[in-house]
Amino acid sequence: MGIIIFNGVSSKEFDIQVEHPPGYEYPQKDYDVTHIPGRNGDVYVDKGSYQNVTRSYDIAIGSEKRNFAEMANCISEWLNSASGYARLEDNYEAEYYRLATYASGGTITNILEHAGRVTVSFNCKPQRFLKSGDNRILITKTCKLRNPTNFKSLPIIKVYGSDEGILRIGDYVITLSKIDSYVVVDSELQDIYKDAINCNSTATLSNGFPKLIKGENEISFSGGITKVEVIPKWWTL
């Protein structure tokens, strides 16, 4: 039986069965197309990003404990429980999760007041995130961290130490001053902070916020930095 987990809640709680596996949704690239008069062919400019995808599930519901109206209400509340993106998982791609919103309505077919069928569709960011990429990796000395995908990831890095220190990740160099116990370097948010305190003014970044490229990424640190903790956020399409 197929299982959907959306916003931390499993479809099993609502007596939902996914009737067959969903298709594989691959995203469209963002690019500009320009035609230059007198030149054969169009010019494509790749923006290096991707558009959202739709992931759909054909589901059936049925319960001897609840009538159709009660089941339909529970499903509606579940699907609309998140404001903005929430985590979407299923057992068809058990190693991955997506960030998704449920933005479309629908009609649940009533089958004899105790069952129903409907297709639910989620609007998803283009990435499929590896669950392993959410694991915290503790680094206490120079090492190499291997990105298992073909795509540059945007890590969350917690830097421990005091006073001043330099963190190197591949070609990225981050000079931190006034480290007070720890500071977080968040490449996705492009922000440096400690709890609710903005620490961007205490850092100098060469080449911008770090990305973990395909293959090996050497990580080292010096000065007042004692260790770093990396959540790599691996992803693929």
Tab-separated table of C-alpha atoms in Angstrom:
chain	number	residue	atom	x	y	z
A	1	MET	CA	0.000	0.000	0.000
A	2	GLY	CA	1.299	3.440	-0.885
A	3	ILE	CA	1.870	5.971	1.881
A	4	ILE	CA	2.050	9.780	1.670
A	5	ILE	CA	3.501	11.875	4.473
A	6	PHE	CA	2.711	15.581	4.154
A	7	ASN	CA	3.561	18.215	6.743
A	8	GLY	CA	4.571	15.459	9.164
A	9	VAL	CA	1.244	13.572	8.991
A	10	SER	CA	0.823	10.171	7.312
A	11	SER	CA	-2.023	9.243	4.976
A	12	LYS	CA	-2.498	6.080	7.078
A	13	GLU	CA	-4.189	8.213	9.723
A	14	PHE	CA	-7.053	8.881	7.309
A	15	ASP	CA	-7.541	5.352	5.939
A	16	ILE	CA	-6.083	6.453	2.610
A	17	GLN	CA	-4.707	4.040	0.054
A	18	VAL	CA	-2.629	5.214	-2.894
A	19	GLU	CA	-4.004	3.166	-5.762
A	20	HIS	CA	-0.858	3.085	-7.905
A	21	PRO	CA	2.615	4.678	-7.938
A	22	PRO	CA	2.845	8.278	-9.171
A	23	GLY	CA	4.795	9.152	-12.279
A	24	TYR	CA	8.259	10.687	-12.252
A	25	GLU	CA	8.081	14.456	-12.580
A	26	TYR	CA	11.137	16.188	-13.975
A	27	PRO	CA	11.363	19.995	-14.004
A	28	GLN	CA	11.728	22.425	-16.869
A	29	LYS	CA	14.860	24.548	-17.014
A	30	ASP	CA	14.636	28.315	-16.716
A	31	TYR	CA	16.121	29.971	-19.775
A	32	ASP	CA	15.710	32.976	-22.051
A	33	VAL	CA	15.334	32.526	-25.788
A	34	THR	CA	16.464	35.299	-28.118
A	35	HIS	CA	16.406	35.374	-31.900
A	36	ILE	CA	19.062	37.526	-33.551
A	37	PRO	CA	18.043	38.676	-37.042
A	38	GLY	CA	20.407	37.386	-39.681
A	39	ARG	CA	21.638	34.523	-37.482
A	40	ASN	CA	20.466	30.952	-37.864
A	41	GLY	CA	18.858	29.449	-34.788
A	42	ASP	CA	17.834	30.932	-31.456
A	43	VAL	CA	20.179	31.853	-28.619
A	44	TYR	CA	19.434	30.068	-25.349
A	45	VAL	CA	20.635	31.608	-22.073
A	46	ASP	CA	20.524	29.076	-19.245
A	47	LYS	CA	19.600	30.773	-15.928
A	48	GLY	CA	20.846	27.826	-13.879
A	49	SER	CA	17.501	27.201	-12.179
A	50	TYR	CA	14.404	25.043	-12.607
A	51	GLN	CA	10.645	25.461	-12.415
A	52	ASN	CA	8.282	23.744	-10.000
A	53	VAL	CA	6.709	20.372	-10.772
A	54	THR	CA	3.368	18.783	-9.929
A	55	ARG	CA	3.273	15.450	-8.098
A	56	SER	CA	-0.111	13.704	-8.171
A	57	TYR	CA	-1.535	10.707	-6.337
A	58	ASP	CA	-4.727	8.779	-7.118
A	59	ILE	CA	-6.077	7.864	-3.705
A	60	ALA	CA	-8.981	5.861	-2.329
A	61	ILE	CA	-10.485	6.300	1.135
A	62	GLY	CA	-12.675	3.964	3.112
A	63	SER	CA	-13.524	3.416	6.750
A	64	GLU	CA	-16.155	1.608	8.783
A	65	LYS	CA	-15.576	4.030	11.655
A	66	ARG	CA	-16.329	7.295	9.822
A	67	ASN	CA	-18.839	8.341	7.221
A	68	PHE	CA	-17.914	9.953	3.922
A	69	ALA	CA	-18.373	13.558	5.102
A	70	GLU	CA	-16.110	13.018	8.118
A	71	MET	CA	-13.384	11.416	6.002
A	72	ALA	CA	-13.577	14.148	3.378
A	73	ASN	CA	-13.300	16.847	6.036
A	74	CYS	CA	-10.233	15.178	7.620
A	75	ILE	CA	-8.494	14.930	4.250
A	76	SER	CA	-9.243	18.561	3.402
A	77	GLU	CA	-7.860	19.738	6.742
A	78	TRP	CA	-4.728	17.615	6.255
A	79	LEU	CA	-4.014	18.834	2.737
A	80	ASN	CA	-4.521	22.460	3.759
A	81	SER	CA	-2.612	22.196	7.040
A	82	ALA	CA	0.500	24.000	5.773
A	83	SER	CA	0.822	27.655	4.857
A	84	GLY	CA	3.601	27.670	2.298
A	85	TYR	CA	5.956	24.792	1.557
A	86	ALA	CA	5.997	21.677	3.746
A	87	ARG	CA	7.831	18.378	3.545
A	88	LEU	CA	6.304	15.746	1.230
A	89	GLU	CA	7.404	12.101	1.354
A	90	ASP	CA	6.138	8.776	0.087
A	91	ASN	CA	7.283	5.170	0.168
A	92	TYR	CA	7.863	5.084	-3.596
A	93	GLU	CA	10.970	7.260	-3.267
A	94	ALA	CA	11.885	6.415	0.308
A	95	GLU	CA	15.346	8.019	0.177
A	96	TYR	CA	14.053	11.432	-0.888
A	97	TYR	CA	11.631	14.167	0.116
A	98	ARG	CA	10.260	17.232	-1.608
A	99	LEU	CA	9.120	20.661	-0.457
A	100	ALA	CA	5.530	21.050	-1.566
A	101	THR	CA	2.331	23.029	-1.242
A	102	TYR	CA	-1.217	21.873	-1.783
A	103	ALA	CA	-2.766	24.690	-3.746
A	104	SER	CA	-5.571	23.079	-5.754
A	105	GLY	CA	-9.019	21.924	-4.756
A	106	GLY	CA	-10.870	18.899	-6.050
A	107	THR	CA	-13.906	16.675	-5.755
A	108	ILE	CA	-13.899	13.453	-3.759
A	109	THR	CA	-16.230	10.928	-5.367
A	110	ASN	CA	-18.710	9.579	-2.805
A	111	ILE	CA	-18.998	5.781	-2.883
A	112	LEU	CA	-21.937	4.580	-0.801
A	113	GLU	CA	-21.203	7.067	2.019
A	114	HIS	CA	-18.251	5.044	3.337
A	115	ALA	CA	-15.621	5.316	0.598
A	116	GLY	CA	-14.323	7.721	-1.992
A	117	ARG	CA	-11.748	8.433	-4.662
A	118	VAL	CA	-9.855	11.577	-5.637
A	119	THR	CA	-6.607	12.728	-7.252
A	120	VAL	CA	-4.531	15.006	-5.029
A	121	SER	CA	-1.819	17.144	-6.594
A	122	PHE	CA	1.053	18.939	-4.883
A	123	ASN	CA	3.029	21.846	-6.301
A	124	CYS	CA	6.652	20.963	-5.543
A	125	LYS	CA	9.968	22.724	-5.696
A	126	PRO	CA	12.091	21.095	-8.423
A	127	GLN	CA	14.584	19.473	-6.053
A	128	ARG	CA	14.350	15.978	-4.624
A	129	PHE	CA	16.301	16.255	-1.381
A	130	LEU	CA	18.227	13.250	-0.127
A	131	LYS	CA	17.221	12.420	3.428
A	132	SER	CA	20.869	11.600	4.086
A	133	GLY	CA	21.656	15.233	3.265
A	134	ASP	CA	19.843	16.330	6.431
A	135	ASN	CA	22.235	14.399	8.663
A	136	ARG	CA	24.630	16.532	10.699
A	137	ILE	CA	28.288	15.854	9.926
A	138	LEU	CA	30.741	16.820	12.664
A	139	ILE	CA	34.171	17.932	11.423
A	140	THR	CA	37.030	18.358	13.896
A	141	LYS	CA	39.962	18.477	11.482
A	142	THR	CA	40.686	18.975	7.789
A	143	CYS	CA	38.699	16.494	5.719
A	144	LYS	CA	36.976	15.988	2.395
A	145	LEU	CA	33.198	15.840	2.137
A	146	ARG	CA	31.859	14.058	-0.941
A	147	ASN	CA	28.734	15.325	-2.707
A	148	PRO	CA	27.050	12.202	-4.190
A	149	THR	CA	24.955	14.154	-6.726
A	150	ASN	CA	25.645	16.209	-9.840
A	151	PHE	CA	24.220	19.399	-8.312
A	152	LYS	CA	25.777	22.035	-6.057
A	153	SER	CA	24.132	21.961	-2.648
A	154	LEU	CA	23.580	24.853	-0.244
A	155	PRO	CA	24.724	23.668	3.178
A	156	ILE	CA	23.918	24.895	6.667
A	157	ILE	CA	27.169	25.169	8.621
A	158	LYS	CA	27.431	25.656	12.375
A	159	VAL	CA	30.852	27.019	13.283
A	160	TYR	CA	32.025	26.566	16.880
A	161	GLY	CA	34.770	28.565	18.553
A	162	SER	CA	35.627	32.004	19.874
A	163	ASP	CA	37.020	35.308	18.668
A	164	GLU	CA	38.302	35.113	15.057
A	165	GLY	CA	38.683	32.224	12.652
A	166	ILE	CA	38.859	31.276	8.979
A	167	LEU	CA	36.727	28.538	7.414
A	168	ARG	CA	37.650	27.141	3.993
A	169	ILE	CA	35.313	25.028	1.881
A	170	GLY	CA	36.833	24.302	-1.501
A	171	ASP	CA	37.331	27.694	-3.173
A	172	TYR	CA	35.161	29.479	-0.602
A	173	VAL	CA	36.849	31.327	2.256
A	174	ILE	CA	34.846	32.721	5.180
A	175	THR	CA	36.577	34.969	7.700
A	176	LEU	CA	34.627	35.250	10.940
A	177	SER	CA	35.234	37.704	13.756
A	178	LYS	CA	33.594	37.930	17.162
A	179	ILE	CA	32.572	34.257	17.306
A	180	ASP	CA	30.717	33.810	20.585
A	181	SER	CA	30.469	30.055	21.179
A	182	TYR	CA	29.064	29.429	17.689
A	183	VAL	CA	27.629	31.045	14.570
A	184	VAL	CA	25.545	29.574	11.720
A	185	VAL	CA	26.396	30.106	8.050
A	186	ASP	CA	23.252	29.340	6.032
A	187	SER	CA	23.884	29.189	2.284
A	188	GLU	CA	20.213	28.637	1.391
A	189	LEU	CA	19.060	31.754	3.253
A	190	GLN	CA	22.345	33.554	2.477
A	191	ASP	CA	22.483	34.615	6.088
A	192	ILE	CA	24.833	34.363	9.069
A	193	TYR	CA	23.260	34.308	12.515
A	194	LYS	CA	23.271	33.058	16.077
A	195	ASP	CA	19.784	32.257	17.327
A	196	ALA	CA	17.800	35.383	16.367
A	197	ILE	CA	20.885	37.631	16.149
A	198	ASN	CA	22.074	38.733	12.705
A	199	CYS	CA	25.851	38.232	12.400
A	200	ASN	CA	26.439	39.157	8.751
A	201	SER	CA	28.538	42.179	9.723
A	202	THR	CA	31.042	39.907	11.504
A	203	ALA	CA	31.906	37.892	8.385
A	204	THR	CA	33.813	38.390	5.157
A	205	LEU	CA	33.087	35.944	2.332
A	206	SER	CA	35.233	35.415	-0.722
A	207	ASN	CA	33.191	33.981	-3.619
A	208	GLY	CA	29.935	34.363	-1.667
A	209	PHE	CA	28.170	31.762	0.441
A	210	PRO	CA	29.685	28.278	0.098
A	211	LYS	CA	28.319	25.560	-2.155
A	212	LEU	CA	29.239	21.901	-2.071
A	213	ILE	CA	30.152	20.917	-5.620
A	214	LYS	CA	29.909	17.477	-7.216
A	215	GLY	CA	32.556	15.140	-5.850
A	216	GLU	CA	34.995	15.994	-3.070
A	217	ASN	CA	34.974	19.265	-1.121
A	218	GLU	CA	37.900	19.942	1.196
A	219	ILE	CA	36.924	21.592	4.480
A	220	SER	CA	39.456	23.142	6.847
A	221	PHE	CA	39.530	25.822	9.515
A	222	SER	CA	42.000	27.800	11.605
A	223	GLY	CA	42.222	30.468	14.275
A	224	GLY	CA	39.589	30.387	16.991
A	225	ILE	CA	37.403	27.793	15.248
A	226	THR	CA	37.395	24.458	17.108
A	227	LYS	CA	34.969	22.422	14.994
A	228	VAL	CA	32.185	22.742	12.424
A	229	GLU	CA	28.911	20.904	11.924
A	230	VAL	CA	27.615	20.600	8.366
A	231	ILE	CA	24.111	19.780	7.162
A	232	PRO	CA	24.952	19.314	3.466
A	233	LYS	CA	21.412	19.413	1.959
A	234	TRP	CA	22.209	17.094	-0.979
A	235	TRP	CA	19.638	17.225	-3.784
A	236	THR	CA	18.944	15.975	-7.268
A	237	LEU	CA	16.128	16.296	-9.811
